mmCIF file of C-alpha atoms and ligand atoms in Angstrom:
data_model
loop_
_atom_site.group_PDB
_atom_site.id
_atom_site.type_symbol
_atom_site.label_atom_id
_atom_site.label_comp_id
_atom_site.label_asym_id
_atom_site.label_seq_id
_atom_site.Cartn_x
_atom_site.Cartn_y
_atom_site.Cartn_z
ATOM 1 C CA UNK A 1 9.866 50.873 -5.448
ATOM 2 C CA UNK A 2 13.334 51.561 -6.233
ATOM 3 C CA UNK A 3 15.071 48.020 -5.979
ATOM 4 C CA UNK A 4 18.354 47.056 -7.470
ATOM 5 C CA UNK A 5 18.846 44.313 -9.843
ATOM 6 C CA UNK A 6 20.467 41.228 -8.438
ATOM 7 C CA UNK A 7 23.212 39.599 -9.852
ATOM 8 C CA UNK A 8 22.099 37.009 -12.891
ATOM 9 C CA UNK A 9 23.911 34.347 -10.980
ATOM 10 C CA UNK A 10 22.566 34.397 -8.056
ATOM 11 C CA UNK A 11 18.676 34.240 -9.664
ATOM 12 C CA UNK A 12 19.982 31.848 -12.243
ATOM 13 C CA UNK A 13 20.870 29.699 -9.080
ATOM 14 C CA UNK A 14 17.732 30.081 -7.831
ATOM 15 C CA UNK A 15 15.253 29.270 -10.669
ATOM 16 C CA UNK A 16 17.388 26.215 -10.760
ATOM 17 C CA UNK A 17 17.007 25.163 -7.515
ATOM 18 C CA UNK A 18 13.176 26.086 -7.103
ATOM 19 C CA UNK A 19 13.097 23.809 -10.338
ATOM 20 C CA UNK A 20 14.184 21.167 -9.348
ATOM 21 C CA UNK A 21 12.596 20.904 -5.756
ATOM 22 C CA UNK A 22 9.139 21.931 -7.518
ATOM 23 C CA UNK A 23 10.493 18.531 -9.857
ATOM 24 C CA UNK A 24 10.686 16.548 -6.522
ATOM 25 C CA UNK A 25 7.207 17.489 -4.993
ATOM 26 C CA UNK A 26 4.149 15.334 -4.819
ATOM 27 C CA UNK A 27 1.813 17.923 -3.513
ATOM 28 C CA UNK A 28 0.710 18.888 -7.019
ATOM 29 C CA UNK A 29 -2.711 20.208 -6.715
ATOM 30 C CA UNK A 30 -5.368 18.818 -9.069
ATOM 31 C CA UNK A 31 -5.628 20.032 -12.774
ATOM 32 C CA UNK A 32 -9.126 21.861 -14.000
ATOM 33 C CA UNK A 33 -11.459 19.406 -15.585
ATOM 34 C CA UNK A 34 -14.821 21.223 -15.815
ATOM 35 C CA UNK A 35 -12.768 22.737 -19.293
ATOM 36 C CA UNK A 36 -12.265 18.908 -20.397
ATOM 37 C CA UNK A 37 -9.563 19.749 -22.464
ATOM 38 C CA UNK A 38 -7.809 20.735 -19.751
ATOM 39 C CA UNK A 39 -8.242 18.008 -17.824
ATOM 40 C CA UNK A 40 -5.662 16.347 -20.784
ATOM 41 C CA UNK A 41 -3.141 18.318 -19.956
ATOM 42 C CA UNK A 42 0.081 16.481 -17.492
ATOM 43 C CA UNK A 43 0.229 17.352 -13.928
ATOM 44 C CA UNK A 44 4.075 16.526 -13.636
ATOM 45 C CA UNK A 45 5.331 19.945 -15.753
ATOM 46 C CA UNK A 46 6.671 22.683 -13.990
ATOM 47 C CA UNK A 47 8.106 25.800 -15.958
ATOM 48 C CA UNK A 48 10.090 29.203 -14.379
ATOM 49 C CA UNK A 49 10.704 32.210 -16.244
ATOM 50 C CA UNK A 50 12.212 35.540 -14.993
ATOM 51 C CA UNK A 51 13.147 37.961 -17.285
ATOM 52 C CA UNK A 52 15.409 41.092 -15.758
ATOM 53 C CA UNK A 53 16.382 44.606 -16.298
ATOM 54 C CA UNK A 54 19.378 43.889 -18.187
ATOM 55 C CA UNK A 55 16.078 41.694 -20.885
ATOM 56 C CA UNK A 56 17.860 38.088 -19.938
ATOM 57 C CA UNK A 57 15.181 35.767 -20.075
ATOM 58 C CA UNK A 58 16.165 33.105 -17.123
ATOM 59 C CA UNK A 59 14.332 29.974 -17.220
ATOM 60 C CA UNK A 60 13.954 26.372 -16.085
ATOM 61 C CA UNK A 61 11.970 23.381 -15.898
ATOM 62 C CA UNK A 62 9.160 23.039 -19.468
ATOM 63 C CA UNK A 63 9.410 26.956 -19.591
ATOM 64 C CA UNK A 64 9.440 26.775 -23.532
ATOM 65 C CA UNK A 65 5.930 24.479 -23.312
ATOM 66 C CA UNK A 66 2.786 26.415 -24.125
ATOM 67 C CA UNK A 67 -0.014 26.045 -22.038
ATOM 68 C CA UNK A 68 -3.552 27.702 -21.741
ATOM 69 C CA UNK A 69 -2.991 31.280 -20.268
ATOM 70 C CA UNK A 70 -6.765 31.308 -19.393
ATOM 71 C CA UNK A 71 -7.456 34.277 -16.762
ATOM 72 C CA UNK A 72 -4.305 35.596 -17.355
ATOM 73 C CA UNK A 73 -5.585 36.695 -20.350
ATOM 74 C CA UNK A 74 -7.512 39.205 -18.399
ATOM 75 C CA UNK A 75 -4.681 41.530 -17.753
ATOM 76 C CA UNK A 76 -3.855 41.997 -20.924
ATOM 77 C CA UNK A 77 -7.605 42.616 -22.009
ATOM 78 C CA UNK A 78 -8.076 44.843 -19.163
ATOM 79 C CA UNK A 79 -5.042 46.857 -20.565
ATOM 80 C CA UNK A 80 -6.564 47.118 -23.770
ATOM 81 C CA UNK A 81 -9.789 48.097 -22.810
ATOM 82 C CA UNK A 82 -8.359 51.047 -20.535
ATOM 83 C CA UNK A 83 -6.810 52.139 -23.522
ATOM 84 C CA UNK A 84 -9.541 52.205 -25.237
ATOM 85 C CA UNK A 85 -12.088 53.605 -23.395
ATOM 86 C CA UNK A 86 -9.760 55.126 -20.357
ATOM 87 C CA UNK A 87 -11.463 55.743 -16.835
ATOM 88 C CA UNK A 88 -15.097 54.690 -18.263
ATOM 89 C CA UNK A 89 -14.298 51.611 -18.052
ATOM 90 C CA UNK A 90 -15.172 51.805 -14.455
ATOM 91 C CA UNK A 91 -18.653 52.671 -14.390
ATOM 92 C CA UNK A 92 -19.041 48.842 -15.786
ATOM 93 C CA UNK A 93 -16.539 47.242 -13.034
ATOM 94 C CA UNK A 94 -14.911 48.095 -9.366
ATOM 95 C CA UNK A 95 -11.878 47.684 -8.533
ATOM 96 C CA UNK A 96 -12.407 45.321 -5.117
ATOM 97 C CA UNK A 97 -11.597 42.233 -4.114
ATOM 98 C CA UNK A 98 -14.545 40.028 -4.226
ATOM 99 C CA UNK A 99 -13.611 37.269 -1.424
ATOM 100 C CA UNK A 100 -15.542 34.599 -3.720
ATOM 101 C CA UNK A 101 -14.504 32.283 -6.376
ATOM 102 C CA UNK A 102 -13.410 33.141 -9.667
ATOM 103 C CA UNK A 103 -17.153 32.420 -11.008
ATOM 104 C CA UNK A 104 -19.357 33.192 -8.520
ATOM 105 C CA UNK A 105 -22.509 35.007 -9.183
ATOM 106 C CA UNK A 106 -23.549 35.538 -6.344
ATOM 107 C CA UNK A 107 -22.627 39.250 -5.881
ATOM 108 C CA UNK A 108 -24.024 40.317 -9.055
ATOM 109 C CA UNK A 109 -27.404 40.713 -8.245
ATOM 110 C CA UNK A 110 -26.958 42.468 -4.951
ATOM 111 C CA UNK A 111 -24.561 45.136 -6.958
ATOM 112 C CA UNK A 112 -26.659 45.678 -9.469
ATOM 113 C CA UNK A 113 -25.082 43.235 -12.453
ATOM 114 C CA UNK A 114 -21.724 45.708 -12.047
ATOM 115 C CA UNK A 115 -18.745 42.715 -11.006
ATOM 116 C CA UNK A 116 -16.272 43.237 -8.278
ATOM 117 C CA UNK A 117 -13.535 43.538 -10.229
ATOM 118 C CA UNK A 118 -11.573 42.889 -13.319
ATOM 119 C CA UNK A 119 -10.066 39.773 -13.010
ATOM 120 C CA UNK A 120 -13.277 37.661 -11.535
ATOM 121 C CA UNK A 121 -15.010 36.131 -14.644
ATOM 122 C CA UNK A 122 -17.828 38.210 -14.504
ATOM 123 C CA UNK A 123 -15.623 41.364 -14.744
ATOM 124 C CA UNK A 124 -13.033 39.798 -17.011
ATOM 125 C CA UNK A 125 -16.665 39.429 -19.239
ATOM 126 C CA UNK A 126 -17.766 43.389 -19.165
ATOM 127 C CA UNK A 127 -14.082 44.181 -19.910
ATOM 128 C CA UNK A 128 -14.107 42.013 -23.165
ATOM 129 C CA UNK A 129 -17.316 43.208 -24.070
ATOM 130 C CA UNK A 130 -16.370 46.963 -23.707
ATOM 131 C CA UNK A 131 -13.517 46.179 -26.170
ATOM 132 C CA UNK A 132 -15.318 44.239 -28.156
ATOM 133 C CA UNK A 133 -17.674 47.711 -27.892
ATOM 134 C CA UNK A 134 -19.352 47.574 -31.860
ATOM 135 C CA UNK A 135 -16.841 45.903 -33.499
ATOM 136 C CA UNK A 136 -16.164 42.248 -34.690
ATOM 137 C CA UNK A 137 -15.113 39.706 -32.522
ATOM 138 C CA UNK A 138 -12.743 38.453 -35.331
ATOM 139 C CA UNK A 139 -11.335 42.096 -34.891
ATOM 140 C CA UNK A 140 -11.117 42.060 -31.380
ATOM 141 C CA UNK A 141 -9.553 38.771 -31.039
ATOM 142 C CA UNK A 142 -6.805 39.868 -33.931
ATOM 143 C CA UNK A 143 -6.206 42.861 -31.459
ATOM 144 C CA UNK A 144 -5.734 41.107 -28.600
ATOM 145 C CA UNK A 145 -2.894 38.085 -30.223
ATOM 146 C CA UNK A 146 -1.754 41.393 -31.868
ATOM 147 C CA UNK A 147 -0.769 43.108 -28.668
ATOM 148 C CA UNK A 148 0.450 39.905 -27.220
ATOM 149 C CA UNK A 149 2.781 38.977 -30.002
ATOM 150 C CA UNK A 150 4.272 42.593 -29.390
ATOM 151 C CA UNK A 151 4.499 42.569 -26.274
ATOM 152 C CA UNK A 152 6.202 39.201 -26.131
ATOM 153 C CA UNK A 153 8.387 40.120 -29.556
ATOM 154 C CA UNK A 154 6.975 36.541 -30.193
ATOM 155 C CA UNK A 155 4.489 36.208 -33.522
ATOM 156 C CA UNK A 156 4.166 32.471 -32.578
ATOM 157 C CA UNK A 157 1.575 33.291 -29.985
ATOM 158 C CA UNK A 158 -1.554 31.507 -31.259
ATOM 159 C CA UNK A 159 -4.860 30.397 -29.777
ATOM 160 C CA UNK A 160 -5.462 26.724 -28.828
ATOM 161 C CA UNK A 161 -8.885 26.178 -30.863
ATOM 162 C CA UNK A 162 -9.267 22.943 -29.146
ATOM 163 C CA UNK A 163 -8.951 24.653 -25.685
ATOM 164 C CA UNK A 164 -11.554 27.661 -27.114
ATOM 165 C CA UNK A 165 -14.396 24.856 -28.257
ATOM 166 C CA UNK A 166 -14.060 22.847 -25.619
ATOM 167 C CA UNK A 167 -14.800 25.982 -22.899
ATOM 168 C CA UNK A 168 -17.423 27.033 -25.541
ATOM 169 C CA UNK A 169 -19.537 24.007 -25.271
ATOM 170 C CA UNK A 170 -19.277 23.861 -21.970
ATOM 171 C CA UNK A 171 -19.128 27.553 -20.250
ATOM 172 C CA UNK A 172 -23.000 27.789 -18.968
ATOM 173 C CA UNK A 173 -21.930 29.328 -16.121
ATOM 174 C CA UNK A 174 -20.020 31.921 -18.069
ATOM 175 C CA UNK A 175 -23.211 32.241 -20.349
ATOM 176 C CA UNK A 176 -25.223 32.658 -16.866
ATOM 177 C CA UNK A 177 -22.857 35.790 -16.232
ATOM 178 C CA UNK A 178 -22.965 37.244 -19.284
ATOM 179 C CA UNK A 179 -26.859 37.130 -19.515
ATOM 180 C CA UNK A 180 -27.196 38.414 -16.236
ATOM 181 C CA UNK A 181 -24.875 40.999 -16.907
ATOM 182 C CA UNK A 182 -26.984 41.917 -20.350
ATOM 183 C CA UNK A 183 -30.005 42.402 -18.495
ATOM 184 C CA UNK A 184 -28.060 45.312 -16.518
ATOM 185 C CA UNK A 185 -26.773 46.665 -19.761
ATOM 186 C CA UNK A 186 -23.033 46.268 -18.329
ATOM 187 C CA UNK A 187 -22.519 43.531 -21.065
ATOM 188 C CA UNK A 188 -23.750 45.598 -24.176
ATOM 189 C CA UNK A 189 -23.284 42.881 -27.087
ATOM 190 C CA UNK A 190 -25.182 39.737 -27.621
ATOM 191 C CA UNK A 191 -23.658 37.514 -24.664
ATOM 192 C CA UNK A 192 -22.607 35.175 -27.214
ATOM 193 C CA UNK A 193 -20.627 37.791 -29.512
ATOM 194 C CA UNK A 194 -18.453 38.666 -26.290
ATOM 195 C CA UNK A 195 -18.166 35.297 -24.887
ATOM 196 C CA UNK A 196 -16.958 33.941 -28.176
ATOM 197 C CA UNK A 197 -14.126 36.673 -27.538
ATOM 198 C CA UNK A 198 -13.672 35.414 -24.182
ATOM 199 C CA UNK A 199 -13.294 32.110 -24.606
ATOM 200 C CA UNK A 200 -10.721 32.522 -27.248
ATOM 201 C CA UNK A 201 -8.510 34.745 -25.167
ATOM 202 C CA UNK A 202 -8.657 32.509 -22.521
ATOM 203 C CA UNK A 203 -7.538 29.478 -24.701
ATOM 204 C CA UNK A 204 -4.660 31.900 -26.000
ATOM 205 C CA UNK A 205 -1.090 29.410 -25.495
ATOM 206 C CA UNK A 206 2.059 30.780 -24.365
ATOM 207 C CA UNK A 207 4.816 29.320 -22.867
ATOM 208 C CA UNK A 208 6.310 30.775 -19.482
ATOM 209 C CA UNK A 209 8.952 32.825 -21.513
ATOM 210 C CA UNK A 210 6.613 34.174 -23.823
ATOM 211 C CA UNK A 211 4.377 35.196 -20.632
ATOM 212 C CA UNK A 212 7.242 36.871 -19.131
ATOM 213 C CA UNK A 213 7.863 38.887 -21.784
ATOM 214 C CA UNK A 214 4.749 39.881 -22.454
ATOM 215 C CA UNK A 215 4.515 41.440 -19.210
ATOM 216 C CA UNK A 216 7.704 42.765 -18.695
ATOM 217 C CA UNK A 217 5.351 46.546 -19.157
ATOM 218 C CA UNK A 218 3.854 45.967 -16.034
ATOM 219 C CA UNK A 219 7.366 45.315 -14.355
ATOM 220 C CA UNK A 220 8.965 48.594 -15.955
ATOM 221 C CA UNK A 221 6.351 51.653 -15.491
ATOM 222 C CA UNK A 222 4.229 50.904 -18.706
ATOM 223 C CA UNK A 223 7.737 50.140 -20.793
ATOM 224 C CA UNK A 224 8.765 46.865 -21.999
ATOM 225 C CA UNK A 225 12.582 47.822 -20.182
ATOM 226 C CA UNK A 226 14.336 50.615 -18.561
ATOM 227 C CA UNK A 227 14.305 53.094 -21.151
ATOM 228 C CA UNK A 228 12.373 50.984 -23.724
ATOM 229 C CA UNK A 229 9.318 51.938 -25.577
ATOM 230 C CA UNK A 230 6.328 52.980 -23.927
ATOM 231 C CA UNK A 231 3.228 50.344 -24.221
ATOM 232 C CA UNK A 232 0.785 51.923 -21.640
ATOM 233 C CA UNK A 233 0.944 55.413 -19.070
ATOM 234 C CA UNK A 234 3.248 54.448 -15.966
ATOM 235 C CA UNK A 235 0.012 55.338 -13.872
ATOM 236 C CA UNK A 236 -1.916 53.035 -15.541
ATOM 237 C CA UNK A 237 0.440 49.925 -15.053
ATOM 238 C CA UNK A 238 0.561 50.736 -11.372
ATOM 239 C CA UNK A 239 -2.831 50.648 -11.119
ATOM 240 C CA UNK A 240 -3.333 47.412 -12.996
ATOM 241 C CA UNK A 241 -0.415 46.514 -10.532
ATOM 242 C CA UNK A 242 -2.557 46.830 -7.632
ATOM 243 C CA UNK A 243 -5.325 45.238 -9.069
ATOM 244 C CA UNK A 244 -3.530 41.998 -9.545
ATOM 245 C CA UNK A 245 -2.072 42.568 -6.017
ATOM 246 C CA UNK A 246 -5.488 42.667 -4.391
ATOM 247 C CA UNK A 247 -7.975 40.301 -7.003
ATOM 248 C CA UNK A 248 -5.455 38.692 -9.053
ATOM 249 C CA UNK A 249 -6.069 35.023 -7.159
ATOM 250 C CA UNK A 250 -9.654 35.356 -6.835
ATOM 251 C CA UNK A 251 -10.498 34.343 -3.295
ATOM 252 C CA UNK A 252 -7.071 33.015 -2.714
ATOM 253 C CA UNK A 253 -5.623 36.979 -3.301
ATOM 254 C CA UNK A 254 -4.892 38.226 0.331
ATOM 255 C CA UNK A 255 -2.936 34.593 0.562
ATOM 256 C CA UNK A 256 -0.594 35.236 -2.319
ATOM 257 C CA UNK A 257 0.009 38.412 -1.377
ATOM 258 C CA UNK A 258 0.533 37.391 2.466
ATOM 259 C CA UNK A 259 3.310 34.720 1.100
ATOM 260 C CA UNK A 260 4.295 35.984 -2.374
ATOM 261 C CA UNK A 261 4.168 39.617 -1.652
ATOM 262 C CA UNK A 262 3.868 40.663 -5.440
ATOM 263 C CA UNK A 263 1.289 41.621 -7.835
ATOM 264 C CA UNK A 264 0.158 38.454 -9.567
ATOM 265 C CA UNK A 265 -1.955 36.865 -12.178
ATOM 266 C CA UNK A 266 -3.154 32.923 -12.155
ATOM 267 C CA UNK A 267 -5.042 30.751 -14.494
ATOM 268 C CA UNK A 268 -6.959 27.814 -14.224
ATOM 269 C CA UNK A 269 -4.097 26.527 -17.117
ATOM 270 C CA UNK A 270 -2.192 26.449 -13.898
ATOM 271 C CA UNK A 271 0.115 29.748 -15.127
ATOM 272 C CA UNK A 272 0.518 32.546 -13.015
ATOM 273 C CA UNK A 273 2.028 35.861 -14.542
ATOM 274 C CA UNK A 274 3.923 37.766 -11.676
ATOM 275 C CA UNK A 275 5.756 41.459 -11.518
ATOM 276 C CA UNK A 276 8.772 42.925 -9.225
ATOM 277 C CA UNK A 277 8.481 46.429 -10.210
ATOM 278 C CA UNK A 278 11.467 47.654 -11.536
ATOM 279 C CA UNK A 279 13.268 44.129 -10.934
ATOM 280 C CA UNK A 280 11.401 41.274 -13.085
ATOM 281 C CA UNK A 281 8.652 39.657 -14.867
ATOM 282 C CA UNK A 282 8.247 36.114 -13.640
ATOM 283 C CA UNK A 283 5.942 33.463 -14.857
ATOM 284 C CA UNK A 284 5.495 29.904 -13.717
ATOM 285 C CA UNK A 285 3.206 27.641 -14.969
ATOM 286 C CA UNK A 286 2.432 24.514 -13.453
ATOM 287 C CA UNK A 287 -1.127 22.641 -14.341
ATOM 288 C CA UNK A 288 -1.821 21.209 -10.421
ATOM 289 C CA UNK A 289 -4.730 23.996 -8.670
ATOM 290 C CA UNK A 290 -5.315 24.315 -5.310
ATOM 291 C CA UNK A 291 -8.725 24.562 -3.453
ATOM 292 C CA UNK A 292 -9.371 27.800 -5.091
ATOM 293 C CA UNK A 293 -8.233 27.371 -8.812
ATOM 294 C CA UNK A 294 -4.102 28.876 -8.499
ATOM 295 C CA UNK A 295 -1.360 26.776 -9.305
ATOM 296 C CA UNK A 296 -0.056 25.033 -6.239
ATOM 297 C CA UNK A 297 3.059 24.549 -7.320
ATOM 298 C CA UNK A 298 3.703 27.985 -9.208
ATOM 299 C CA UNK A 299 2.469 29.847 -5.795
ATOM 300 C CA UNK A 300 4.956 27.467 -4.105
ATOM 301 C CA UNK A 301 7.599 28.476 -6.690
ATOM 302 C CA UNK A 302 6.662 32.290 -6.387
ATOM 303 C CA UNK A 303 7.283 32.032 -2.664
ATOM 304 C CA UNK A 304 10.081 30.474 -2.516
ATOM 305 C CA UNK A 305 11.750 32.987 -5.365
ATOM 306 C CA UNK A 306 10.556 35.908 -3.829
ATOM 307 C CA UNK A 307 12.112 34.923 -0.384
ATOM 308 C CA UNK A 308 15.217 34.120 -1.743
ATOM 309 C CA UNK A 309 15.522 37.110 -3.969
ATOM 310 C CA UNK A 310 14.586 39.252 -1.098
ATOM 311 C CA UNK A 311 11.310 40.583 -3.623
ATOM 312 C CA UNK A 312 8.320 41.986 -2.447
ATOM 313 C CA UNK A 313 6.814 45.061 -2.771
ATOM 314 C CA UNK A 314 6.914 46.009 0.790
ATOM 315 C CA UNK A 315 10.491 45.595 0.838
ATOM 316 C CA UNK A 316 12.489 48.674 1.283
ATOM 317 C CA UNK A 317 14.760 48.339 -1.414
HETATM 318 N N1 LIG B 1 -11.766 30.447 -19.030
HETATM 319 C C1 LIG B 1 -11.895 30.237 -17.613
HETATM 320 C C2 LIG B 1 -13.335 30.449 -17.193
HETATM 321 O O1 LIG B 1 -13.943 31.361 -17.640
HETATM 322 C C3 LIG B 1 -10.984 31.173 -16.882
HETATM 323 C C4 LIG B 1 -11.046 31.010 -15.384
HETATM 324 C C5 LIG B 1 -9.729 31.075 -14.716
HETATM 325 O O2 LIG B 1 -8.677 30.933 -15.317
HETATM 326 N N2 LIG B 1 -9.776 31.216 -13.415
HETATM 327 O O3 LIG B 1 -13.874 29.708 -16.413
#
């Protein structure tokens, strides 16, 4: 898509503005609580960050507050695990949209323990546990803040333990997955090797400026700017692209792509990582969920930007 970038100003006017009506609404969504530490965290935050071609971070709102980056963790896993095991990865998980909630089971057994796709939890599982593949999780974990903290040119990134124990000692459903998914050989490693993986990329905190930075690659053709250094193949970042276009919001994906009209990423932490090829790397974070665990008020947000930058992938330029 070959847009041009707009003028700072006129996005710097509108990350403002979408801040503070996001400020003024009290239509918030509800915050997770079947992670109870999540269910600590304030409804009434709201954070915007955009970073452009020119790599000017705009921002607004609590966009320097970390918060739990949860399933947008599975991007950047999925990213890892392409590169480590390149188009195998796919005989463990499609690349559809699954129409069902973000930890349903209920297609696994019909399809043979092989999930949907990617960014459900059950395929967000099979991807850790192919990079875990026969290593450590210690090791895998290290690789994953590693490529995070470079991607972000932030070493601050850390993982919330408090988040991580909390999901651990309470993600049976997760462990349901993972065991089902063991029986089929997709999930290779004792379930609770790869889980303890997953649950500590999932409680991985970043603030929305950290988030945008770390996916600025998947804005720029694999490349962390126009010109920059190369992180992945510019195939393989328009594929992940598409991915988050068509499952990135679970059962809520056709939606956000109906009124957002970008590839996107949420979390049940309420963030939602979001890409205008060639234009921007957005993230909002905002802890309020809809019916079908996004961020009501960082899809609002997303809307609104998009419309008023004129962004969407469809758009002719
Ligand atoms: N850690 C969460 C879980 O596995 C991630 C889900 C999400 O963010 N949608 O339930």
């Amino acid at each position: 898509m070959a847009q041009t970038a707009p003028p700072d100003a006129a996005l710097t006017a509108a990350v403002t503005e979408i801040a503070a009506e996001m400020a003024a609404e009290t239509e918030r969504g509800t915050v997770a609580t079947y992670i109870p530490q999540l269910a600590c965290v304030d409804p009434n935050q709201f954070g915007l960050a955009v970073v452009t071609a020119s790599g000017a971070v705009i921002s607004a709102g609590d966009a320097e507050v970390a918060f739990s980056i949860q399933s947008v963790s599975k991007v950047f896993t999925l990213t890892l695990a392409l590169g480590a095991l390149g188009d195998d990865l796919w005989q463990r998980v499609g690349r559809e949209p699954s129409g069902d909630p973000f930890n349903s089971i209920i297609q696994l057994e019909a399809e043979r323990g092989r999930p949907r796709n990617p960014f459900i939890n059950a395929g967000a599982i099979a991807v850790t546990d192919a990079l875990l593949g026969k290593g450590e999780p210690v090791e895998a974990v290290a690789g994953i803040l590693h490529f995070l903290r470079g991607s972000a040119a932030d070493e601050r990134i850390a993982i919330d333990e408090a988040v991580a124990r909390s999901e651990r000692s309470t993600g049976f459903r997760n462990f349901a997955l993972a065991n089902f998914m063991r029986d089929w050989r997709i999930v290779q490693n004792d379930p609770a090797r790869t889980l303890d993986v997953y649950f500590q990329q999932c409680a991985i905190a970043m603030s929305c400026r950290q988030l945008a930075m770390a996916g600025r690659y998947l804005a720029w053709d694999g490349r962390t700017g126009p010109g920059a250094a190369r992180v992945i193949s510019a195939e393989r970042a328009r594929r992940i692209n598409a991915l988050m276009l068509t499952c990135g919001h679970y059962d809520g994906s056709g939606e956000f792509a109906f009124r957002v009209g970008l590839p996107g990423k949420s979390g049940v932490g309420g963030g939602i990582l979001a890409v205008v090829p060639g234009v921007a790397s957005i993230a909002v974070w905002s802890p309020g969920l809809n019916a079908v665990g996004n961020s009501q008020l960082g899809s609002l947000a997303l809307e609104r930007l998009a419309a008023r930058m004129g962004w969407s992938v469809f758009a002719d330029g």
